[in-house]
Amino acid sequence: MKNLSWMKTWVLGLLLTLVAGPALANQLERIRISHSPEKTRVVLDMSGKPSFSAFRLTGPDRLVVDLKTTKLKAKLTALEKSSPLIRRIRTSNPQGDGDLRLVLDLTQSASHKTQVLGASPQGYHRLVLDLVPTSRNPSTVAASPGRNVVIGIDAGHGGKDPGSIGPSGTYEKDVVLPIAQKLKAKIDATPGFEAFLVREGDYFVSLDQRSAKARKKKADLLVSIHADAFTSPQPRGASVWVLSLRRANSEMGRWLERDDKLSELRGIGEVISQSSQDDPHLQRTFLDLARENSMMESQALASSMLKQMGQVTRLHKSKPQFASLAVLKSPDFPSLLVETGFISNPHEERQLRDPGHQRKMANALSVAIQNHFRSNPPRDSLLAQRQTHKVQRGESLSVIARRYQVSVPALKQANQLKSDTVRIGQELVIPTL
Ligand SMILES: [Zn+2]
């Protein structure tokens, strides 16, 4: 009997929690955005007084707003393109249960101010976020020319580890290295980019060393090149793998346990030591957001790689695949693993050995990588400093070239123009190299 009454109390307690829970939660009812040349104002209309914290992160620029015990009612998708300063607004893993974390992905650096206004005529409590774009000082830009985007290229296996072996005896390690070398040559030949090979010859490199090397070289991306294999000869086609969330979570735990190791993480170490010192929650937050960013970038890049590779080879999977692979585990920069085809398939084994096919594959990967970083340039990179010019009435290519002190051929090349004609309103990239 005693047990039963304990049970009753427990069930009652549970019911009370269930009933009381939602009633206490604040609600984010709607978000309004207004934009002027001076600033962008984001107003969060809340059902109750907000309890919040807001902080900014760089690389990429973001404003993060943590709202205590808050439910999201507002539609975020409707907000796209309401300010040129905001790329999008999304939710992210909140710090605590029932909390809401909003992430405003910004298109450029901005300072922020917050204020809470009392109930509006409609009864909303308003959290006002003002974002003011911080213009880059042109003289500092001139003083520090942007850096190259660094691509780490990792040819899988090597040395005592041959990888998979094809039906006519081809080793995976021997076909992925020339693809990696050709990709490096392509990247190196592109202004604003540079690449390095994690393995430059036929020797063994451990998986841990591979991502550590990329971190040491301050890579913006690590691409691991492999060839697939199966027990039967039929399966064929390429695929691209990114880190699964579960593995990402366990890796995060490992990084957080190793305080001495945290500072090795790119970018994150800096932010953590500046703003949080010994606060483990903030460290977790920064690491969380950095990892999330790497994963989003990896997935976006994986999709565009598949699109490009699909033009030169068959695809095994047309969507990015998720796996718990050691070489993908870095939380601080995006990493991808490309299976260039099935070496166990006789046709693809032949293809993978063919230098012409290897070149096509390297080309496809290079195009995807370049496109990705051109639309998401790291803030301190040369690509981020790129200027654009909108063609006005009466302007010719030579007029524009003179104005920016570049040559007409350089201007044509940067914009892949085949003729000298430009149309009014056309946006031209001004080459910085
Ligand atoms: Zn492999």
Coordinates of C-alpha atoms and ligand atoms in Angstrom, one line a residue:
M1 CA 0.0 0.0 0.0
K2 CA 2.8 2.3 0.9
N3 CA 4.2 1.8 -2.5
L4 CA 0.9 2.7 -4.1
S5 CA 0.5 6.0 -2.4
W6 CA 4.1 6.9 -3.4
M7 CA 3.1 6.0 -6.9
K8 CA 0.0 8.3 -6.7
T9 CA 2.1 11.3 -5.5
W10 CA 4.6 10.6 -8.2
V11 CA 1.9 10.5 -10.9
L12 CA 0.2 13.6 -9.6
G13 CA 3.6 15.4 -9.6
L14 CA 4.1 14.3 -13.2
L15 CA 0.7 15.5 -14.2
L16 CA 1.3 18.9 -12.5
T17 CA 4.5 19.3 -14.3
L18 CA 2.8 18.5 -17.6
V19 CA 0.1 21.0 -17.0
A20 CA 2.3 23.7 -15.5
G21 CA 5.0 23.3 -18.1
P22 CA 3.5 24.9 -21.2
A23 CA 1.6 27.5 -19.2
L24 CA 4.9 28.9 -17.9
A25 CA 6.6 29.0 -21.2
N26 CA 7.0 32.3 -23.0
Q27 CA 6.0 32.4 -26.7
L28 CA 7.8 34.0 -29.5
E29 CA 4.6 35.0 -31.5
R30 CA 6.1 36.8 -34.4
I31 CA 9.2 38.5 -35.7
R32 CA 9.3 41.8 -37.6
I33 CA 12.2 43.1 -39.5
S34 CA 12.6 46.6 -40.8
H35 CA 15.7 47.9 -42.6
S36 CA 17.2 51.3 -43.3
P37 CA 20.6 52.2 -44.6
E38 CA 21.8 52.8 -41.0
K39 CA 20.5 49.7 -39.4
T40 CA 18.3 46.7 -39.4
R41 CA 15.8 46.4 -36.6
V42 CA 14.5 43.0 -35.6
V43 CA 11.5 42.9 -33.2
L44 CA 10.6 39.8 -31.4
D45 CA 7.0 39.9 -30.2
M46 CA 6.7 37.8 -27.1
S47 CA 3.7 36.7 -25.1
G48 CA 5.6 37.5 -21.8
K49 CA 8.6 39.4 -20.6
P50 CA 11.6 37.8 -22.3
S51 CA 14.6 36.4 -20.3
F52 CA 17.4 36.3 -22.8
S53 CA 21.1 36.6 -23.6
A54 CA 22.5 37.7 -26.9
F55 CA 26.0 37.5 -28.3
R56 CA 27.8 37.8 -31.6
L57 CA 30.2 35.4 -33.3
T58 CA 32.5 35.8 -36.2
G59 CA 33.6 33.5 -38.9
P60 CA 30.9 33.6 -40.2
D61 CA 29.1 36.6 -38.6
R62 CA 26.2 35.6 -36.5
L63 CA 24.0 37.0 -33.8
V64 CA 22.8 34.3 -31.3
V65 CA 19.8 35.0 -29.1
D66 CA 19.1 32.6 -26.3
L67 CA 15.5 32.9 -24.9
K68 CA 14.7 31.1 -21.6
T69 CA 11.7 28.8 -21.6
T70 CA 10.3 30.0 -24.8
K71 CA 8.4 28.3 -27.6
L72 CA 8.6 29.3 -31.2
K73 CA 5.3 30.2 -32.8
A74 CA 6.7 32.6 -35.4
K75 CA 7.4 31.4 -39.0
L76 CA 11.1 31.9 -39.8
T77 CA 10.9 31.0 -43.5
A78 CA 8.8 34.0 -44.2
L79 CA 11.6 36.3 -43.1
E80 CA 14.0 35.6 -45.8
K81 CA 15.3 38.6 -47.8
S82 CA 13.7 41.1 -45.4
S83 CA 17.0 42.7 -44.8
P84 CA 20.2 42.6 -46.8
L85 CA 22.1 42.3 -43.5
I86 CA 20.4 39.0 -42.6
R87 CA 21.1 35.9 -44.6
R88 CA 18.5 34.0 -42.6
I89 CA 17.1 33.3 -39.2
R90 CA 17.1 29.8 -37.9
T91 CA 16.9 27.8 -34.6
S92 CA 19.8 25.9 -33.1
N93 CA 20.4 23.5 -30.2
P94 CA 19.4 25.5 -27.1
Q95 CA 21.4 25.4 -23.9
G96 CA 18.6 24.1 -21.7
D97 CA 15.4 22.1 -22.1
G98 CA 12.5 24.3 -23.2
D99 CA 14.8 27.2 -24.2
L100 CA 14.9 28.6 -27.7
R101 CA 18.1 29.6 -29.5
L102 CA 17.7 31.8 -32.5
V103 CA 20.7 32.3 -34.8
L104 CA 20.7 35.2 -37.2
D105 CA 23.2 34.4 -40.0
L106 CA 24.5 37.8 -41.1
T107 CA 25.8 38.8 -44.5
Q108 CA 28.5 41.0 -43.0
S109 CA 29.9 42.1 -39.6
A110 CA 27.6 44.2 -37.5
S111 CA 27.4 45.5 -34.0
H112 CA 24.3 44.8 -32.0
K113 CA 22.1 46.5 -29.3
T114 CA 19.2 45.0 -27.5
Q115 CA 16.3 46.5 -25.5
V116 CA 13.1 45.2 -24.0
L117 CA 10.0 47.3 -24.5
G118 CA 6.9 46.8 -22.3
A119 CA 3.6 45.5 -23.6
S120 CA 2.5 46.9 -26.9
P121 CA -1.1 47.9 -27.6
Q122 CA -1.6 44.3 -28.9
G123 CA -0.2 43.0 -25.6
Y124 CA 3.2 41.8 -26.8
H125 CA 6.4 42.2 -24.9
R126 CA 9.0 43.3 -27.4
L127 CA 12.6 42.3 -27.6
V128 CA 14.3 44.7 -30.0
L129 CA 17.6 43.8 -31.7
D130 CA 19.3 46.6 -33.6
L131 CA 22.0 45.6 -36.0
V132 CA 24.4 48.2 -37.3
P133 CA 26.7 47.2 -40.2
T134 CA 30.3 47.8 -39.3
S135 CA 32.0 49.0 -42.5
R136 CA 35.4 47.7 -43.1
N137 CA 38.0 50.3 -43.0
P138 CA 39.5 50.4 -46.6
S139 CA 42.9 51.4 -45.3
T140 CA 43.1 48.3 -43.1
V141 CA 42.0 46.2 -46.0
A142 CA 44.8 47.6 -48.0
A143 CA 47.3 47.1 -45.2
S144 CA 46.4 43.4 -44.9
P145 CA 45.6 41.8 -48.2
G146 CA 43.3 38.8 -47.7
R147 CA 44.7 35.3 -47.3
N148 CA 44.1 32.4 -49.6
V149 CA 41.4 29.9 -48.9
V150 CA 43.2 26.7 -47.8
I151 CA 42.0 23.3 -49.0
G152 CA 43.4 20.2 -47.4
I153 CA 43.3 17.2 -49.8
D154 CA 43.6 13.8 -48.2
A155 CA 44.3 10.8 -50.5
G156 CA 42.9 7.9 -48.5
H157 CA 45.0 5.0 -47.3
G158 CA 48.7 4.6 -48.3
G159 CA 51.8 2.6 -47.5
K160 CA 51.0 -0.6 -45.6
D161 CA 47.3 0.1 -46.1
P162 CA 46.3 -0.4 -49.7
G163 CA 42.6 0.4 -49.2
S164 CA 40.2 -1.7 -51.4
I165 CA 41.5 -3.8 -54.2
G166 CA 39.9 -4.0 -57.6
P167 CA 39.1 -7.2 -59.6
S168 CA 42.2 -6.8 -61.7
G169 CA 44.4 -5.9 -58.8
T170 CA 44.2 -2.1 -58.7
Y171 CA 44.9 -0.6 -55.2
E172 CA 42.6 2.1 -54.0
K173 CA 45.6 4.0 -52.5
D174 CA 47.2 4.2 -56.0
V175 CA 44.2 5.7 -57.8
V176 CA 43.1 8.2 -55.1
L177 CA 46.6 9.8 -55.0
P178 CA 46.7 11.0 -58.6
I179 CA 43.1 12.3 -58.3
A180 CA 44.2 14.2 -55.2
Q181 CA 47.3 15.6 -57.0
K182 CA 45.2 16.7 -59.9
L183 CA 42.7 18.4 -57.6
K184 CA 45.6 20.2 -55.8
A185 CA 46.9 21.5 -59.2
K186 CA 43.5 22.8 -60.1
I187 CA 43.0 24.6 -56.8
D188 CA 46.5 26.0 -56.7
A189 CA 46.0 27.4 -60.2
T190 CA 42.9 29.4 -59.0
P191 CA 43.6 32.9 -57.6
G192 CA 42.5 33.2 -54.0
F193 CA 43.0 29.5 -53.3
E194 CA 45.8 27.2 -52.3
A195 CA 45.8 23.5 -51.5
F196 CA 48.1 21.0 -49.7
L197 CA 48.2 17.2 -49.8
V198 CA 47.9 15.4 -46.5
R199 CA 49.7 12.4 -48.0
E200 CA 52.1 13.2 -50.8
G201 CA 53.3 9.7 -51.6
D202 CA 52.8 6.1 -50.9
Y203 CA 53.1 6.0 -47.1
F204 CA 50.9 5.4 -44.1
V205 CA 49.2 8.3 -42.2
S206 CA 46.9 7.6 -39.3
L207 CA 43.4 9.0 -39.3
D208 CA 44.1 11.2 -36.3
Q209 CA 47.1 12.6 -38.0
R210 CA 45.1 13.5 -41.1
S211 CA 42.7 15.9 -39.4
A212 CA 45.4 17.1 -37.1
K213 CA 47.5 18.0 -40.1
A214 CA 44.6 19.9 -41.7
R215 CA 44.2 21.9 -38.4
K216 CA 47.8 22.7 -38.2
K217 CA 47.8 24.0 -41.8
K218 CA 44.7 26.1 -40.9
A219 CA 42.6 24.4 -43.6
D220 CA 39.2 25.9 -44.5
L221 CA 38.2 22.4 -45.7
L222 CA 39.4 18.9 -45.6
V223 CA 38.4 16.7 -48.5
S224 CA 39.3 13.0 -48.2
I225 CA 39.4 11.1 -51.5
H226 CA 38.5 7.4 -51.6
A227 CA 37.2 4.7 -53.8
D228 CA 34.3 2.4 -52.7
A229 CA 34.2 -1.4 -52.8
F230 CA 31.6 -4.1 -52.4
T231 CA 31.6 -7.9 -52.2
S232 CA 29.8 -8.1 -55.6
P233 CA 31.0 -6.4 -58.8
Q234 CA 27.6 -4.7 -59.6
P235 CA 27.5 -1.6 -57.4
R236 CA 28.9 1.5 -59.0
G237 CA 28.9 5.3 -58.8
A238 CA 30.2 8.1 -56.6
S239 CA 29.0 9.3 -53.2
V240 CA 29.9 12.0 -50.7
W241 CA 29.9 11.5 -46.9
V242 CA 29.7 14.0 -44.1
L243 CA 29.8 13.5 -40.3
S244 CA 26.7 12.0 -38.6
L245 CA 25.3 14.1 -35.8
R246 CA 25.8 11.3 -33.2
R247 CA 29.5 11.1 -33.9
A248 CA 29.7 14.8 -33.9
N249 CA 28.2 14.9 -30.4
S250 CA 30.5 12.4 -28.9
E251 CA 33.5 14.2 -30.5
M252 CA 32.3 17.4 -28.9
G253 CA 32.3 15.7 -25.5
R254 CA 35.9 14.6 -26.0
W255 CA 37.1 18.0 -27.0
L256 CA 35.4 19.6 -23.9
E257 CA 37.0 17.1 -21.6
R258 CA 40.4 18.1 -22.9
D259 CA 40.8 21.7 -21.8
D260 CA 44.4 21.8 -23.0
K261 CA 43.3 20.8 -26.4
L262 CA 40.5 23.3 -26.9
S263 CA 42.8 26.1 -27.9
E264 CA 44.0 24.0 -30.9
L265 CA 40.5 24.3 -32.5
R266 CA 40.5 26.9 -35.2
G267 CA 38.9 30.2 -34.3
I268 CA 37.0 28.6 -31.4
G269 CA 40.0 28.7 -29.1
E270 CA 40.3 32.4 -29.6
V271 CA 36.7 33.2 -28.9
I272 CA 36.5 31.0 -25.9
S273 CA 39.5 32.4 -24.2
Q274 CA 38.5 36.0 -24.9
S275 CA 34.9 35.9 -23.7
S276 CA 34.3 33.0 -21.3
Q277 CA 37.5 32.0 -19.5
D278 CA 36.4 29.1 -17.3
D279 CA 32.7 29.0 -18.0
P280 CA 32.1 25.5 -19.3
H281 CA 28.6 26.4 -20.6
L282 CA 29.9 29.1 -22.9
Q283 CA 32.6 26.8 -24.1
R284 CA 30.0 24.3 -24.9
T285 CA 28.0 27.0 -26.7
F286 CA 30.8 28.2 -28.9
L287 CA 31.9 24.7 -29.7
D288 CA 28.3 23.7 -30.5
L289 CA 27.8 26.6 -32.9
A290 CA 31.1 26.1 -34.6
R291 CA 30.4 22.4 -35.1
E292 CA 26.9 23.2 -36.4
N293 CA 28.4 25.6 -38.8
S294 CA 31.0 23.1 -40.1
M295 CA 28.3 20.5 -40.5
M296 CA 26.0 22.9 -42.5
E297 CA 28.9 23.9 -44.7
S298 CA 29.9 20.3 -45.2
Q299 CA 26.4 19.3 -46.3
A300 CA 26.0 22.3 -48.6
L301 CA 29.3 21.5 -50.2
A302 CA 28.6 17.8 -50.4
S303 CA 25.4 18.5 -52.4
S304 CA 27.2 20.8 -54.9
M305 CA 30.0 18.2 -55.3
L306 CA 27.4 15.6 -56.1
K307 CA 25.9 17.9 -58.7
Q308 CA 29.2 18.5 -60.4
M309 CA 30.4 14.8 -60.2
G310 CA 27.0 13.7 -61.6
Q311 CA 28.1 15.4 -64.9
V312 CA 31.2 13.3 -65.2
T313 CA 30.3 10.0 -63.6
R314 CA 27.4 7.9 -62.3
L315 CA 26.3 8.6 -58.8
H316 CA 25.8 5.8 -56.3
K317 CA 23.8 8.1 -54.0
S318 CA 22.5 11.5 -55.2
K319 CA 22.2 12.9 -51.6
P320 CA 25.0 13.4 -49.1
Q321 CA 25.5 10.4 -46.8
F322 CA 26.1 10.5 -43.1
A323 CA 28.7 8.4 -41.3
S324 CA 30.7 8.2 -38.2
L325 CA 34.1 8.4 -39.8
A326 CA 37.3 9.5 -37.9
V327 CA 38.6 11.7 -40.7
L328 CA 35.4 13.8 -40.6
K329 CA 35.4 14.4 -36.9
S330 CA 36.8 17.9 -36.7
P331 CA 34.2 20.4 -35.2
D332 CA 36.1 23.5 -36.3
F333 CA 36.3 23.1 -40.1
P334 CA 34.1 21.4 -42.7
S335 CA 35.3 18.0 -43.8
L336 CA 34.0 15.6 -46.5
L337 CA 34.8 12.2 -47.7
V338 CA 34.4 11.6 -51.5
E339 CA 34.0 8.0 -52.8
T340 CA 35.0 8.6 -56.4
G341 CA 33.5 5.3 -57.6
F342 CA 33.5 1.6 -57.0
I343 CA 36.9 0.0 -57.5
S344 CA 35.2 -3.4 -57.1
N345 CA 33.2 -2.7 -60.3
P346 CA 35.4 -3.7 -63.3
H347 CA 34.2 -0.7 -65.5
E348 CA 34.8 1.8 -62.7
E349 CA 38.1 0.2 -61.8
R350 CA 39.3 0.9 -65.4
Q351 CA 37.9 4.5 -65.2
L352 CA 39.6 5.2 -61.9
R353 CA 42.9 4.3 -63.4
D354 CA 42.4 6.5 -66.5
P355 CA 44.2 9.8 -66.1
G356 CA 41.6 11.5 -68.3
H357 CA 38.8 10.4 -66.0
Q358 CA 40.8 11.3 -62.9
R359 CA 41.2 14.8 -64.3
K360 CA 37.4 15.1 -65.0
M361 CA 36.8 14.0 -61.4
A362 CA 39.3 16.5 -60.0
N363 CA 37.8 19.2 -62.2
A364 CA 34.3 18.5 -60.9
L365 CA 35.4 18.7 -57.3
S366 CA 37.4 21.8 -57.9
V367 CA 34.5 23.6 -59.4
A368 CA 32.2 22.7 -56.5
I369 CA 34.9 23.8 -54.0
Q370 CA 35.5 27.1 -55.7
N371 CA 31.8 27.9 -56.1
H372 CA 31.2 27.1 -52.4
F373 CA 33.9 29.5 -51.1
R374 CA 33.1 32.2 -53.6
S375 CA 29.6 32.4 -52.1
N376 CA 30.8 31.7 -48.5
P377 CA 34.2 33.4 -48.3
P378 CA 36.0 33.3 -44.9
R379 CA 36.0 36.8 -43.6
D380 CA 39.8 37.4 -43.7
S381 CA 40.2 35.8 -47.2
L382 CA 41.0 37.5 -50.4
L383 CA 37.7 36.2 -51.8
A384 CA 35.8 38.2 -49.2
Q385 CA 37.5 41.5 -50.3
R386 CA 36.2 41.1 -53.8
Q387 CA 34.4 44.2 -55.1
T388 CA 31.5 44.3 -57.4
H389 CA 30.3 47.0 -59.8
K390 CA 26.9 47.5 -61.3
V391 CA 27.1 48.6 -64.9
Q392 CA 25.6 52.1 -65.4
R393 CA 24.3 53.7 -68.6
G394 CA 27.1 54.7 -71.0
E395 CA 29.8 52.6 -69.2
S396 CA 31.9 50.3 -71.3
L397 CA 34.3 47.6 -70.1
S398 CA 37.3 49.8 -70.7
V399 CA 35.7 52.7 -68.6
I400 CA 35.1 50.3 -65.7
A401 CA 38.6 48.8 -66.0
R402 CA 40.2 52.2 -65.9
R403 CA 38.1 53.2 -62.9
Y404 CA 39.3 50.3 -60.8
Q405 CA 42.8 50.2 -62.3
V406 CA 42.5 46.7 -63.7
S407 CA 43.1 45.5 -67.2
V408 CA 40.2 44.7 -69.6
P409 CA 41.4 41.1 -70.1
A410 CA 41.6 40.6 -66.3
L411 CA 38.1 42.0 -65.9
K412 CA 36.8 39.8 -68.7
Q413 CA 38.4 36.7 -67.2
A414 CA 37.1 37.4 -63.7
N415 CA 33.6 37.6 -65.1
Q416 CA 34.0 34.9 -67.8
L417 CA 33.0 37.3 -70.5
K418 CA 33.4 36.1 -74.1
S419 CA 32.8 39.6 -75.7
D420 CA 33.3 43.2 -74.7
T421 CA 29.6 43.9 -74.4
V422 CA 28.1 44.6 -71.0
R423 CA 24.5 45.5 -70.3
I424 CA 23.1 48.1 -68.0
G425 CA 22.5 46.7 -64.5
Q426 CA 24.9 43.8 -65.0
E427 CA 27.0 43.0 -61.9
L428 CA 30.7 42.7 -62.5
V429 CA 33.3 41.2 -60.2
I430 CA 36.3 43.4 -59.9
P431 CA 39.4 41.2 -59.8
T432 CA 41.7 41.9 -56.8
L433 CA 44.7 40.0 -58.2
Ligands
ZN1 ZN 39.0 4.1 -48.8

